[in-house]
């Protein structure tokens, strides 16, 4: 087989065979195919697209390019959840304990944050003592004992995706539905879950800017799940403002604990009940969405979900009292600086990417992979979409360690993130559509 022929074939719009797709993926990983040919092939895929069959073959070939995690030592139906990335997205911190309290085992491998989006592992590490590096045996045993464990991604998961993503990033070929869908799903399939729940976000802070694009991506990923025999459901959700009111590691843990205690914020609680409901149905612990919701609400009301969170923290080395006293056990920034509204009106939107960047400037996120982060700092949104403001009102607070040039820059980013209009904006749903 010759790579140049495969590039030509894809360029002409023809379907590649399974052997041709495997040849490309294996050649990328071994280094037999030079980057210039891989890049040309990626560009051809961007223009010509891929059929569902080709996308599924590419996904499996990428999943097979490294370790495949075998979760069979864990009892029950393992349901993995993946979000395409957002700002203030602390749903895993809530969903893990909440669905585990309802009988669905959660064996979750998560990532660290980079750029304006945060990572679940960084958020958990904001809890003093919390360890996210457990060996596989300990990880499996913990899920069998208490129903939930969340650890950092380890091992050699989908190395073909790492190589292809690095090339896509510098060749203008990230924005291709089959390439994004196969990239996400190859990692999920290699991570071993029986069923997959996807939260595909659209809006200013998300990869996909419009609901139509998010729907196309969701459909492609659900189709891959069907082709490869993993039940997959996708929720299309709005990210035209950050989720909840807290952005920044310790602040987000505190907010997640609030939801587990039965408090708000409403958008975060609602999204967790919706996503958690699909996880219960996929995991065989509820017949339908209504039954799943009742069970989840009961787990919140009885304190069972909060207890499960405390058990998770204890099992991984942190102080479980954080579930009761987050304000005294989580790190806190020295200053809480208000950011004021410049005009009267209604909040029409909050550019999530700018809020993420403001938090990053304060030290909550990384610009480069090895940057250190400050768990205490971040942003607290006082006003959200639809709310009325008057000039001078506090829109948000910065949680910062000093009131210097960086805080000034973060404050400017945050103020500019707010879109304020004269009339009240139309209400829009947080959950746009479910694709299954
Ligand atoms: N996230 C991924 O994991 N892969 C992509 O291609 C895009 C977003």
GROMACS .gro file of C-alpha atoms and ligand atoms in nm:
model
  444
    1UNK     CA    1   0.000   0.000   0.000
    2UNK     CA    2   0.125   0.351  -0.075
    3UNK     CA    3   0.028   0.653   0.131
    4UNK     CA    4   0.021   0.880  -0.173
    5UNK     CA    5  -0.254   0.663  -0.329
    6UNK     CA    6  -0.456   0.675  -0.007
    7UNK     CA    7  -0.426   1.055  -0.001
    8UNK     CA    8  -0.540   1.076  -0.365
    9UNK     CA    9  -0.828   0.839  -0.303
   10UNK     CA   10  -0.954   1.044  -0.005
   11UNK     CA   11  -0.901   1.369  -0.194
   12UNK     CA   12  -1.128   1.241  -0.472
   13UNK     CA   13  -1.403   1.175  -0.216
   14UNK     CA   14  -1.390   0.793  -0.226
   15UNK     CA   15  -1.435   0.572   0.081
   16UNK     CA   16  -1.122   0.418   0.228
   17UNK     CA   17  -1.115   0.049   0.314
   18UNK     CA   18  -1.054  -0.077   0.663
   19UNK     CA   19  -0.703  -0.192   0.558
   20UNK     CA   20  -0.620   0.152   0.423
   21UNK     CA   21  -0.732   0.326   0.743
   22UNK     CA   22  -0.530   0.082   0.960
   23UNK     CA   23  -0.229   0.137   0.732
   24UNK     CA   24  -0.250   0.513   0.793
   25UNK     CA   25  -0.290   0.486   1.172
   26UNK     CA   26  -0.015   0.227   1.211
   27UNK     CA   27   0.218   0.427   0.988
   28UNK     CA   28   0.152   0.745   1.189
   29UNK     CA   29   0.236   0.572   1.518
   30UNK     CA   30   0.543   0.385   1.391
   31UNK     CA   31   0.676   0.692   1.211
   32UNK     CA   32   0.676   0.508   0.875
   33UNK     CA   33   0.451   0.779   0.729
   34UNK     CA   34   0.616   1.124   0.728
   35UNK     CA   35   0.427   1.418   0.882
   36UNK     CA   36   0.385   1.591   0.545
   37UNK     CA   37   0.188   1.298   0.406
   38UNK     CA   38  -0.018   1.261   0.723
   39UNK     CA   39  -0.096   1.634   0.709
   40UNK     CA   40  -0.205   1.610   0.345
   41UNK     CA   41  -0.428   1.316   0.434
   42UNK     CA   42  -0.582   1.508   0.728
   43UNK     CA   43  -0.657   1.799   0.495
   44UNK     CA   44  -0.818   1.561   0.245
   45UNK     CA   45  -1.039   1.422   0.525
   46UNK     CA   46  -1.132   1.779   0.623
   47UNK     CA   47  -1.256   1.852   0.272
   48UNK     CA   48  -1.397   1.515   0.165
   49UNK     CA   49  -1.532   1.393   0.503
   50UNK     CA   50  -1.576   1.031   0.605
   51UNK     CA   51  -1.868   0.790   0.609
   52UNK     CA   52  -1.994   0.649   0.941
   53UNK     CA   53  -1.814   0.324   0.862
   54UNK     CA   54  -1.483   0.496   0.790
   55UNK     CA   55  -1.514   0.710   1.104
   56UNK     CA   56  -1.580   0.401   1.315
   57UNK     CA   57  -1.282   0.218   1.157
   58UNK     CA   58  -1.057   0.516   1.223
   59UNK     CA   59  -1.179   0.530   1.585
   60UNK     CA   60  -1.110   0.162   1.647
   61UNK     CA   61  -0.768   0.179   1.480
   62UNK     CA   62  -0.677   0.474   1.706
   63UNK     CA   63  -0.817   0.299   2.016
   64UNK     CA   64  -0.604  -0.007   1.927
   65UNK     CA   65  -0.288   0.202   1.880
   66UNK     CA   66  -0.206   0.187   2.255
   67UNK     CA   67  -0.331   0.036   2.583
   68UNK     CA   68  -0.688  -0.080   2.614
   69UNK     CA   69  -0.804  -0.061   2.977
   70UNK     CA   70  -0.988  -0.373   3.088
   71UNK     CA   71  -1.252  -0.274   3.346
   72UNK     CA   72  -1.397  -0.624   3.376
   73UNK     CA   73  -1.261  -0.653   3.734
   74UNK     CA   74  -1.522  -0.392   3.830
   75UNK     CA   75  -1.872  -0.522   3.892
   76UNK     CA   76  -2.169  -0.368   3.711
   77UNK     CA   77  -2.223  -0.165   3.395
   78UNK     CA   78  -1.949   0.098   3.374
   79UNK     CA   79  -2.075   0.424   3.227
   80UNK     CA   80  -1.821   0.687   3.128
   81UNK     CA   81  -1.908   1.052   3.084
   82UNK     CA   82  -1.725   1.297   2.864
   83UNK     CA   83  -1.768   1.669   2.817
   84UNK     CA   84  -1.632   1.836   2.506
   85UNK     CA   85  -1.494   2.105   2.734
   86UNK     CA   86  -1.633   2.409   2.896
   87UNK     CA   87  -1.570   2.676   3.154
   88UNK     CA   88  -1.691   2.615   3.509
   89UNK     CA   89  -1.776   2.255   3.419
   90UNK     CA   90  -1.748   2.073   3.750
   91UNK     CA   91  -2.016   1.815   3.667
   92UNK     CA   92  -1.789   1.511   3.719
   93UNK     CA   93  -1.735   1.613   4.084
   94UNK     CA   94  -2.111   1.596   4.134
   95UNK     CA   95  -2.210   1.318   3.894
   96UNK     CA   96  -1.948   1.068   4.014
   97UNK     CA   97  -2.074   1.050   4.375
   98UNK     CA   98  -2.438   1.110   4.280
   99UNK     CA   99  -2.472   0.824   4.032
  100UNK     CA  100  -2.250   0.597   4.246
  101UNK     CA  101  -2.496   0.657   4.531
  102UNK     CA  102  -2.764   0.519   4.294
  103UNK     CA  103  -2.570   0.203   4.209
  104UNK     CA  104  -2.383   0.290   3.887
  105UNK     CA  105  -2.009   0.225   3.930
  106UNK     CA  106  -1.792   0.521   3.826
  107UNK     CA  107  -1.436   0.436   3.724
  108UNK     CA  108  -1.330   0.767   3.579
  109UNK     CA  109  -1.002   0.870   3.425
  110UNK     CA  110  -0.984   1.245   3.378
  111UNK     CA  111  -0.747   1.505   3.246
  112UNK     CA  112  -0.580   1.823   3.359
  113UNK     CA  113  -0.679   2.162   3.226
  114UNK     CA  114  -0.498   2.350   2.953
  115UNK     CA  115  -0.576   2.700   2.827
  116UNK     CA  116  -0.910   2.851   2.923
  117UNK     CA  117  -1.082   2.524   3.021
  118UNK     CA  118  -1.024   2.358   3.357
  119UNK     CA  119  -0.961   1.990   3.423
  120UNK     CA  120  -1.133   1.765   3.676
  121UNK     CA  121  -0.801   1.637   3.811
  122UNK     CA  122  -0.684   1.990   3.899
  123UNK     CA  123  -1.014   2.057   4.073
  124UNK     CA  124  -0.986   1.743   4.285
  125UNK     CA  125  -0.625   1.821   4.371
  126UNK     CA  126  -0.745   2.151   4.519
  127UNK     CA  127  -0.864   1.933   4.811
  128UNK     CA  128  -0.557   1.908   5.039
  129UNK     CA  129  -0.414   1.556   5.035
  130UNK     CA  130  -0.631   1.426   4.748
  131UNK     CA  131  -0.428   1.181   4.538
  132UNK     CA  132  -0.517   1.127   4.172
  133UNK     CA  133  -0.243   0.876   4.091
  134UNK     CA  134  -0.360   0.531   4.196
  135UNK     CA  135  -0.237   0.208   4.045
  136UNK     CA  136  -0.491   0.005   3.849
  137UNK     CA  137  -0.551  -0.255   4.125
  138UNK     CA  138  -0.621   0.013   4.386
  139UNK     CA  139  -0.844   0.199   4.138
  140UNK     CA  140  -1.052  -0.112   4.062
  141UNK     CA  141  -1.070  -0.213   4.430
  142UNK     CA  142  -1.192   0.134   4.530
  143UNK     CA  143  -1.471   0.129   4.272
  144UNK     CA  144  -1.579  -0.215   4.394
  145UNK     CA  145  -1.567  -0.098   4.758
  146UNK     CA  146  -1.730   0.247   4.746
  147UNK     CA  147  -1.861   0.272   4.387
  148UNK     CA  148  -1.647   0.561   4.266
  149UNK     CA  149  -1.290   0.663   4.190
  150UNK     CA  150  -1.153   0.947   3.979
  151UNK     CA  151  -0.788   0.931   3.874
  152UNK     CA  152  -0.558   1.098   3.625
  153UNK     CA  153  -0.523   0.953   3.278
  154UNK     CA  154  -0.232   0.712   3.286
  155UNK     CA  155  -0.079   0.463   3.046
  156UNK     CA  156  -0.048   0.488   2.675
  157UNK     CA  157  -0.407   0.568   2.571
  158UNK     CA  158  -0.460   0.620   2.195
  159UNK     CA  159  -0.108   0.741   2.101
  160UNK     CA  160  -0.226   0.774   1.739
  161UNK     CA  161  -0.466   1.045   1.853
  162UNK     CA  162  -0.187   1.235   2.031
  163UNK     CA  163   0.022   1.234   1.714
  164UNK     CA  164  -0.268   1.322   1.486
  165UNK     CA  165  -0.397   1.594   1.719
  166UNK     CA  166  -0.055   1.759   1.737
  167UNK     CA  167  -0.047   1.772   1.355
  168UNK     CA  168  -0.409   1.891   1.329
  169UNK     CA  169  -0.333   2.172   1.569
  170UNK     CA  170  -0.069   2.319   1.337
  171UNK     CA  171  -0.221   2.238   0.998
  172UNK     CA  172  -0.567   2.394   1.036
  173UNK     CA  173  -0.734   2.052   1.043
  174UNK     CA  174  -0.886   2.044   1.391
  175UNK     CA  175  -1.233   2.146   1.269
  176UNK     CA  176  -1.350   1.829   1.104
  177UNK     CA  177  -1.642   1.632   1.247
  178UNK     CA  178  -1.503   1.281   1.170
  179UNK     CA  179  -1.161   1.379   1.307
  180UNK     CA  180  -1.300   1.528   1.630
  181UNK     CA  181  -1.551   1.245   1.676
  182UNK     CA  182  -1.290   0.971   1.625
  183UNK     CA  183  -1.041   1.154   1.850
  184UNK     CA  184  -1.286   1.174   2.142
  185UNK     CA  185  -1.436   0.828   2.097
  186UNK     CA  186  -1.104   0.645   2.051
  187UNK     CA  187  -0.997   0.760   2.399
  188UNK     CA  188  -1.332   0.666   2.553
  189UNK     CA  189  -1.328   0.323   2.392
  190UNK     CA  190  -0.967   0.258   2.498
  191UNK     CA  191  -1.062   0.362   2.854
  192UNK     CA  192  -1.291   0.058   2.865
  193UNK     CA  193  -1.642   0.175   2.961
  194UNK     CA  194  -1.946  -0.030   2.860
  195UNK     CA  195  -2.156   0.277   2.782
  196UNK     CA  196  -2.074   0.641   2.715
  197UNK     CA  197  -2.257   0.963   2.792
  198UNK     CA  198  -2.137   1.268   2.600
  199UNK     CA  199  -2.201   1.630   2.690
  200UNK     CA  200  -2.149   1.817   2.363
  201UNK     CA  201  -2.135   2.187   2.432
  202UNK     CA  202  -2.195   2.478   2.199
  203UNK     CA  203  -2.147   2.851   2.241
  204UNK     CA  204  -1.876   3.104   2.304
  205UNK     CA  205  -1.673   2.888   2.542
  206UNK     CA  206  -1.703   2.565   2.343
  207UNK     CA  207  -1.537   2.396   2.051
  208UNK     CA  208  -1.863   2.400   1.856
  209UNK     CA  209  -2.005   2.749   1.822
  210UNK     CA  210  -2.359   2.664   1.705
  211UNK     CA  211  -2.619   2.402   1.804
  212UNK     CA  212  -2.614   2.272   1.444
  213UNK     CA  213  -2.241   2.197   1.462
  214UNK     CA  214  -2.280   2.042   1.806
  215UNK     CA  215  -2.562   1.825   1.673
  216UNK     CA  216  -2.352   1.705   1.379
  217UNK     CA  217  -2.065   1.615   1.615
  218UNK     CA  218  -2.302   1.444   1.860
  219UNK     CA  219  -2.459   1.240   1.579
  220UNK     CA  220  -2.118   1.132   1.453
  221UNK     CA  221  -2.011   1.016   1.799
  222UNK     CA  222  -2.337   0.833   1.869
  223UNK     CA  223  -2.299   0.662   1.528
  224UNK     CA  224  -1.947   0.549   1.621
  225UNK     CA  225  -2.080   0.406   1.948
  226UNK     CA  226  -2.345   0.214   1.753
  227UNK     CA  227  -2.092   0.082   1.498
  228UNK     CA  228  -1.852  -0.039   1.767
  229UNK     CA  229  -2.111  -0.177   2.009
  230UNK     CA  230  -2.091   0.076   2.297
  231UNK     CA  231  -2.422   0.234   2.392
  232UNK     CA  232  -2.373   0.608   2.353
  233UNK     CA  233  -2.603   0.899   2.434
  234UNK     CA  234  -2.520   1.263   2.369
  235UNK     CA  235  -2.668   1.572   2.533
  236UNK     CA  236  -2.628   1.899   2.345
  237UNK     CA  237  -2.590   2.177   2.599
  238UNK     CA  238  -2.549   2.554   2.602
  239UNK     CA  239  -2.209   2.705   2.691
  240UNK     CA  240  -2.292   3.065   2.606
  241UNK     CA  241  -2.198   3.145   2.963
  242UNK     CA  242  -1.996   2.946   3.217
  243UNK     CA  243  -2.173   2.668   3.402
  244UNK     CA  244  -2.267   2.764   3.758
  245UNK     CA  245  -2.113   3.071   3.920
  246UNK     CA  246  -1.763   2.952   4.014
  247UNK     CA  247  -1.460   2.924   3.785
  248UNK     CA  248  -1.132   2.819   3.947
  249UNK     CA  249  -1.034   2.494   4.116
  250UNK     CA  250  -1.116   2.526   4.489
  251UNK     CA  251  -1.410   2.758   4.414
  252UNK     CA  252  -1.555   2.493   4.183
  253UNK     CA  253  -1.512   2.216   4.442
  254UNK     CA  254  -1.701   2.432   4.690
  255UNK     CA  255  -1.981   2.491   4.442
  256UNK     CA  256  -1.999   2.119   4.359
  257UNK     CA  257  -2.033   2.041   4.731
  258UNK     CA  258  -2.316   2.295   4.743
  259UNK     CA  259  -2.507   2.104   4.474
  260UNK     CA  260  -2.442   1.774   4.655
  261UNK     CA  261  -2.591   1.937   4.966
  262UNK     CA  262  -2.909   2.005   4.771
  263UNK     CA  263  -2.836   2.370   4.694
  264UNK     CA  264  -2.783   2.547   4.358
  265UNK     CA  265  -2.685   2.702   4.131
  266UNK     CA  266  -2.987   2.595   3.929
  267UNK     CA  267  -2.817   2.547   3.591
  268UNK     CA  268  -2.548   2.323   3.736
  269UNK     CA  269  -2.794   2.121   3.941
  270UNK     CA  270  -3.028   2.082   3.643
  271UNK     CA  271  -2.752   1.968   3.408
  272UNK     CA  272  -2.628   1.714   3.663
  273UNK     CA  273  -2.978   1.573   3.712
  274UNK     CA  274  -3.021   1.542   3.334
  275UNK     CA  275  -2.680   1.388   3.265
  276UNK     CA  276  -2.699   1.171   3.576
  277UNK     CA  277  -3.041   1.045   3.466
  278UNK     CA  278  -2.897   0.920   3.135
  279UNK     CA  279  -2.611   0.755   3.323
  280UNK     CA  280  -2.859   0.568   3.545
  281UNK     CA  281  -3.059   0.449   3.244
  282UNK     CA  282  -2.742   0.346   3.055
  283UNK     CA  283  -2.618   0.171   3.370
  284UNK     CA  284  -2.943  -0.025   3.409
  285UNK     CA  285  -3.036   0.143   3.741
  286UNK     CA  286  -3.349   0.318   3.613
  287UNK     CA  287  -3.612   0.236   3.352
  288UNK     CA  288  -3.654   0.585   3.216
  289UNK     CA  289  -3.561   0.950   3.262
  290UNK     CA  290  -3.842   1.023   3.509
  291UNK     CA  291  -3.753   0.729   3.734
  292UNK     CA  292  -3.384   0.819   3.716
  293UNK     CA  293  -3.452   1.176   3.819
  294UNK     CA  294  -3.654   1.067   4.121
  295UNK     CA  295  -3.368   0.845   4.238
  296UNK     CA  296  -3.108   1.119   4.190
  297UNK     CA  297  -3.318   1.378   4.371
  298UNK     CA  298  -3.364   1.133   4.657
  299UNK     CA  299  -2.985   1.075   4.674
  300UNK     CA  300  -2.933   1.451   4.703
  301UNK     CA  301  -3.213   1.501   4.958
  302UNK     CA  302  -3.107   1.213   5.183
  303UNK     CA  303  -2.742   1.316   5.190
  304UNK     CA  304  -2.636   0.987   5.025
  305UNK     CA  305  -2.465   1.169   4.735
  306UNK     CA  306  -2.275   1.400   4.973
  307UNK     CA  307  -2.170   1.099   5.185
  308UNK     CA  308  -2.040   0.930   4.870
  309UNK     CA  309  -1.836   1.241   4.791
  310UNK     CA  310  -1.687   1.230   5.143
  311UNK     CA  311  -1.607   0.860   5.096
  312UNK     CA  312  -1.434   0.937   4.765
  313UNK     CA  313  -1.224   1.212   4.927
  314UNK     CA  314  -1.130   0.984   5.218
  315UNK     CA  315  -1.039   0.690   4.995
  316UNK     CA  316  -0.805   0.909   4.792
  317UNK     CA  317  -0.623   1.069   5.085
  318UNK     CA  318  -0.815   1.390   5.157
  319UNK     CA  319  -1.006   1.495   5.469
  320UNK     CA  320  -1.372   1.388   5.426
  321UNK     CA  321  -1.477   1.676   5.653
  322UNK     CA  322  -1.434   1.896   5.343
  323UNK     CA  323  -1.787   1.785   5.249
  324UNK     CA  324  -1.917   1.956   5.563
  325UNK     CA  325  -1.675   2.248   5.599
  326UNK     CA  326  -1.540   2.338   5.254
  327UNK     CA  327  -1.496   2.704   5.356
  328UNK     CA  328  -1.240   2.612   5.623
  329UNK     CA  329  -1.064   2.320   5.453
  330UNK     CA  330  -1.019   2.441   5.095
  331UNK     CA  331  -0.753   2.696   5.001
  332UNK     CA  332  -0.879   3.053   4.977
  333UNK     CA  333  -0.734   3.352   4.796
  334UNK     CA  334  -0.629   3.659   4.998
  335UNK     CA  335  -0.853   3.905   4.813
  336UNK     CA  336  -1.205   3.919   4.674
  337UNK     CA  337  -1.214   4.207   4.428
  338UNK     CA  338  -1.543   4.329   4.274
  339UNK     CA  339  -1.585   4.394   3.901
  340UNK     CA  340  -1.860   4.651   3.841
  341UNK     CA  341  -2.111   4.696   3.557
  342UNK     CA  342  -2.047   4.999   3.338
  343UNK     CA  343  -2.410   5.043   3.228
  344UNK     CA  344  -2.771   4.957   3.317
  345UNK     CA  345  -2.941   4.668   3.141
  346UNK     CA  346  -2.976   4.292   3.132
  347UNK     CA  347  -2.705   4.031   3.100
  348UNK     CA  348  -2.742   3.878   2.752
  349UNK     CA  349  -2.443   3.649   2.766
  350UNK     CA  350  -2.106   3.597   2.934
  351UNK     CA  351  -1.828   3.496   2.698
  352UNK     CA  352  -1.711   3.177   2.864
  353UNK     CA  353  -1.373   3.177   2.696
  354UNK     CA  354  -1.291   3.527   2.833
  355UNK     CA  355  -1.398   3.422   3.183
  356UNK     CA  356  -1.174   3.116   3.155
  357UNK     CA  357  -0.887   3.337   3.039
  358UNK     CA  358  -0.944   3.580   3.329
  359UNK     CA  359  -0.924   3.290   3.575
  360UNK     CA  360  -0.613   3.166   3.398
  361UNK     CA  361  -0.443   3.509   3.430
  362UNK     CA  362  -0.503   3.495   3.805
  363UNK     CA  363  -0.321   3.159   3.811
  364UNK     CA  364  -0.613   2.911   3.807
  365UNK     CA  365  -0.510   2.754   3.474
  366UNK     CA  366  -0.208   2.674   3.265
  367UNK     CA  367  -0.083   2.837   2.947
  368UNK     CA  368   0.168   2.552   2.899
  369UNK     CA  369   0.146   2.187   3.005
  370UNK     CA  370   0.395   2.209   3.293
  371UNK     CA  371   0.284   2.543   3.445
  372UNK     CA  372   0.204   2.540   3.819
  373UNK     CA  373  -0.145   2.648   3.921
  374UNK     CA  374  -0.289   2.824   4.224
  375UNK     CA  375  -0.591   2.628   4.348
  376UNK     CA  376  -0.735   2.916   4.549
  377UNK     CA  377  -0.782   3.180   4.279
  378UNK     CA  378  -1.060   3.224   4.025
  379UNK     CA  379  -1.378   3.404   3.939
  380UNK     CA  380  -1.718   3.418   4.107
  381UNK     CA  381  -2.001   3.529   3.878
  382UNK     CA  382  -2.258   3.727   4.071
  383UNK     CA  383  -2.478   3.805   3.771
  384UNK     CA  384  -2.573   3.558   3.500
  385UNK     CA  385  -2.771   3.560   3.176
  386UNK     CA  386  -3.116   3.717   3.205
  387UNK     CA  387  -3.039   3.908   3.526
  388UNK     CA  388  -3.092   4.284   3.557
  389UNK     CA  389  -2.796   4.510   3.645
  390UNK     CA  390  -2.745   4.880   3.716
  391UNK     CA  391  -2.424   5.068   3.646
  392UNK     CA  392  -2.192   5.018   3.941
  393UNK     CA  393  -2.346   4.685   4.051
  394UNK     CA  394  -2.103   4.403   4.110
  395UNK     CA  395  -2.107   4.168   3.810
  396UNK     CA  396  -1.845   3.931   3.946
  397UNK     CA  397  -1.562   3.893   4.197
  398UNK     CA  398  -1.203   3.804   4.131
  399UNK     CA  399  -1.050   3.577   4.393
  400UNK     CA  400  -0.689   3.691   4.369
  401UNK     CA  401  -0.368   3.686   4.572
  402UNK     CA  402  -0.277   4.047   4.496
  403UNK     CA  403  -0.434   4.359   4.352
  404UNK     CA  404  -0.170   4.427   4.085
  405UNK     CA  405  -0.139   4.435   3.708
  406UNK     CA  406  -0.258   4.075   3.657
  407UNK     CA  407  -0.572   4.133   3.862
  408UNK     CA  408  -0.631   4.449   3.655
  409UNK     CA  409  -0.598   4.252   3.334
  410UNK     CA  410  -0.829   3.978   3.463
  411UNK     CA  411  -1.084   4.242   3.567
  412UNK     CA  412  -1.077   4.394   3.217
  413UNK     CA  413  -1.125   4.053   3.056
  414UNK     CA  414  -1.412   3.976   3.289
  415UNK     CA  415  -1.589   4.308   3.239
  416UNK     CA  416  -1.556   4.268   2.861
  417UNK     CA  417  -1.694   3.911   2.883
  418UNK     CA  418  -2.035   4.048   2.986
  419UNK     CA  419  -2.276   4.137   2.704
  420UNK     CA  420  -2.528   4.381   2.848
  421UNK     CA  421  -2.837   4.480   2.649
  422UNK     CA  422  -3.131   4.711   2.707
  423UNK     CA  423  -3.410   4.451   2.699
  424UNK     CA  424  -3.443   4.125   2.889
  425UNK     CA  425  -3.306   3.846   2.664
  426UNK     CA  426  -3.523   3.554   2.559
  427UNK     CA  427  -3.499   3.252   2.784
  428UNK     CA  428  -3.305   2.963   2.629
  429UNK     CA  429  -3.281   2.606   2.735
  430UNK     CA  430  -2.961   2.476   2.892
  431UNK     CA  431  -3.019   2.132   2.744
  432UNK     CA  432  -3.091   2.170   2.378
  433UNK     CA  433  -3.138   1.815   2.259
  434UNK     CA  434  -3.063   1.453   2.346
  435UNK     CA  435  -2.931   1.222   2.073
  436UNK     CA  436  -2.935   0.851   2.135
  437LIG     N1  437  -1.117   1.709   2.194
  437LIG     C1  438  -1.053   1.595   2.157
  437LIG     O1  439  -1.025   1.509   2.239
  437LIG     N2  440  -1.023   1.582   2.026
  437LIG     C2  441  -1.053   1.672   1.933
  437LIG     O2  442  -1.023   1.651   1.818
  437LIG     C3  443  -1.117   1.790   1.974
  437LIG     C4  444  -1.149   1.805   2.106
   0.00000   0.00000   0.00000
